[in-house]
Amino acid sequence: MKKKILVIEDEKKLAKIIKNFLEKNNFEVVDLYDGEDAIITAETFNPNLILLDWMLPGLSGLEICRQIRSNKSINK
């Protein structure tokens, strides 16, 4: 079973580079470009690891981190 990684990065080119690298190393990857969908995607995708940009449009990386840490359905 592949480990799951959620990449949240607003620079699309960088996000694709990271995603391609991780997929070549046998990870299942979902990439997002803003903070708006991060919480919902983290709940549904249930990643083992989240790579989170600090400065994002919409929700900041810090706010996303706070919400994910306080969300019991993500923090299992």
C-alpha positions as protocol buffer text, in pm:
chain_id: "A"
residue {
  index: 1
  type: MET
  ca { x: 0 y: 0 z: 0 }
}
residue {
  index: 2
  type: LYS
  ca { x: 140 y: 336 z: -105 }
}
residue {
  index: 3
  type: LYS
  ca { x: 191 y: 609 z: 153 }
}
residue {
  index: 4
  type: LYS
  ca { x: -17 y: 920 z: 82 }
}
residue {
  index: 5
  type: ILE
  ca { x: 122 y: 1274 z: 64 }
}
residue {
  index: 6
  type: LEU
  ca { x: -77 y: 1595 z: 31 }
}
residue {
  index: 7
  type: VAL
  ca { x: 121 y: 1878 z: -131 }
}
residue {
  index: 8
  type: ILE
  ca { x: -20 y: 2229 z: -78 }
}
residue {
  index: 9
  type: GLU
  ca { x: 185 y: 2475 z: -285 }
}
residue {
  index: 10
  type: ASP
  ca { x: 61 y: 2782 z: -476 }
}
residue {
  index: 11
  type: GLU
  ca { x: 343 y: 2777 z: -732 }
}
residue {
  index: 12
  type: LYS
  ca { x: 199 y: 2524 z: -975 }
}
residue {
  index: 13
  type: LYS
  ca { x: 528 y: 2443 z: -1146 }
}
residue {
  index: 14
  type: LEU
  ca { x: 696 y: 2364 z: -814 }
}
residue {
  index: 15
  type: ALA
  ca { x: 395 y: 2160 z: -699 }
}
residue {
  index: 16
  type: LYS
  ca { x: 413 y: 1949 z: -1017 }
}
residue {
  index: 17
  type: ILE
  ca { x: 789 y: 1893 z: -974 }
}
residue {
  index: 18
  type: ILE
  ca { x: 735 y: 1777 z: -616 }
}
residue {
  index: 19
  type: LYS
  ca { x: 441 y: 1559 z: -717 }
}
residue {
  index: 20
  type: ASN
  ca { x: 631 y: 1394 z: -1004 }
}
residue {
  index: 21
  type: PHE
  ca { x: 932 y: 1325 z: -782 }
}
residue {
  index: 22
  type: LEU
  ca { x: 719 y: 1169 z: -508 }
}
residue {
  index: 23
  type: GLU
  ca { x: 515 y: 959 z: -751 }
}
residue {
  index: 24
  type: LYS
  ca { x: 836 y: 824 z: -906 }
}
residue {
  index: 25
  type: ASN
  ca { x: 932 y: 718 z: -554 }
}
residue {
  index: 26
  type: ASN
  ca { x: 612 y: 519 z: -510 }
}
residue {
  index: 27
  type: PHE
  ca { x: 396 y: 766 z: -315 }
}
residue {
  index: 28
  type: GLU
  ca { x: 34 y: 850 z: -386 }
}
residue {
  index: 29
  type: VAL
  ca { x: 17 y: 1230 z: -417 }
}
residue {
  index: 30
  type: VAL
  ca { x: -256 y: 1494 z: -431 }
}
residue {
  index: 31
  type: ASP
  ca { x: -152 y: 1852 z: -500 }
}
residue {
  index: 32
  type: LEU
  ca { x: -345 y: 2170 z: -421 }
}
residue {
  index: 33
  type: TYR
  ca { x: -265 y: 2529 z: -512 }
}
residue {
  index: 34
  type: ASP
  ca { x: -446 y: 2726 z: -240 }
}
residue {
  index: 35
  type: GLY
  ca { x: -559 y: 2680 z: 115 }
}
residue {
  index: 36
  type: GLU
  ca { x: -933 y: 2682 z: 52 }
}
residue {
  index: 37
  type: ASP
  ca { x: -965 y: 2308 z: -23 }
}
residue {
  index: 38
  type: ALA
  ca { x: -686 y: 2189 z: 208 }
}
residue {
  index: 39
  type: ILE
  ca { x: -897 y: 2090 z: 509 }
}
residue {
  index: 40
  type: ILE
  ca { x: -1162 y: 1902 z: 309 }
}
residue {
  index: 41
  type: THR
  ca { x: -898 y: 1725 z: 100 }
}
residue {
  index: 42
  type: ALA
  ca { x: -701 y: 1629 z: 412 }
}
residue {
  index: 43
  type: GLU
  ca { x: -1018 y: 1475 z: 557 }
}
residue {
  index: 44
  type: THR
  ca { x: -1107 y: 1276 z: 244 }
}
residue {
  index: 45
  type: PHE
  ca { x: -757 y: 1183 z: 123 }
}
residue {
  index: 46
  type: ASN
  ca { x: -629 y: 1098 z: 475 }
}
residue {
  index: 47
  type: PRO
  ca { x: -259 y: 1160 z: 398 }
}
residue {
  index: 48
  type: ASN
  ca { x: 34 y: 1018 z: 593 }
}
residue {
  index: 49
  type: LEU
  ca { x: 223 y: 1344 z: 535 }
}
residue {
  index: 50
  type: ILE
  ca { x: 131 y: 1700 z: 438 }
}
residue {
  index: 51
  type: LEU
  ca { x: 384 y: 1929 z: 267 }
}
residue {
  index: 52
  type: LEU
  ca { x: 247 y: 2276 z: 330 }
}
residue {
  index: 53
  type: ASP
  ca { x: 360 y: 2609 z: 188 }
}
residue {
  index: 54
  type: TRP
  ca { x: 353 y: 2883 z: 451 }
}
residue {
  index: 55
  type: MET
  ca { x: 234 y: 3169 z: 229 }
}
residue {
  index: 56
  type: LEU
  ca { x: -77 y: 3074 z: 30 }
}
residue {
  index: 57
  type: PRO
  ca { x: -371 y: 3260 z: -121 }
}
residue {
  index: 58
  type: GLY
  ca { x: -690 y: 3220 z: 80 }
}
residue {
  index: 59
  type: LEU
  ca { x: -598 y: 3053 z: 406 }
}
residue {
  index: 60
  type: SER
  ca { x: -238 y: 3091 z: 519 }
}
residue {
  index: 61
  type: GLY
  ca { x: -23 y: 2786 z: 584 }
}
residue {
  index: 62
  type: LEU
  ca { x: -30 y: 2867 z: 956 }
}
residue {
  index: 63
  type: GLU
  ca { x: -411 y: 2876 z: 964 }
}
residue {
  index: 64
  type: ILE
  ca { x: -433 y: 2549 z: 767 }
}
residue {
  index: 65
  type: CYS
  ca { x: -191 y: 2389 z: 1011 }
}
residue {
  index: 66
  type: ARG
  ca { x: -398 y: 2507 z: 1309 }
}
residue {
  index: 67
  type: GLN
  ca { x: -722 y: 2377 z: 1158 }
}
residue {
  index: 68
  type: ILE
  ca { x: -573 y: 2040 z: 1066 }
}
residue {
  index: 69
  type: ARG
  ca { x: -420 y: 1994 z: 1411 }
}
residue {
  index: 70
  type: SER
  ca { x: -754 y: 2069 z: 1579 }
}
residue {
  index: 71
  type: ASN
  ca { x: -957 y: 1846 z: 1343 }
}
residue {
  index: 72
  type: LYS
  ca { x: -1004 y: 1508 z: 1509 }
}
residue {
  index: 73
  type: SER
  ca { x: -1110 y: 1334 z: 1187 }
}
residue {
  index: 74
  type: ILE
  ca { x: -772 y: 1419 z: 1031 }
}
residue {
  index: 75
  type: ASN
  ca { x: -559 y: 1375 z: 1344 }
}
residue {
  index: 76
  type: LYS
  ca { x: -599 y: 1001 z: 1399 }
}
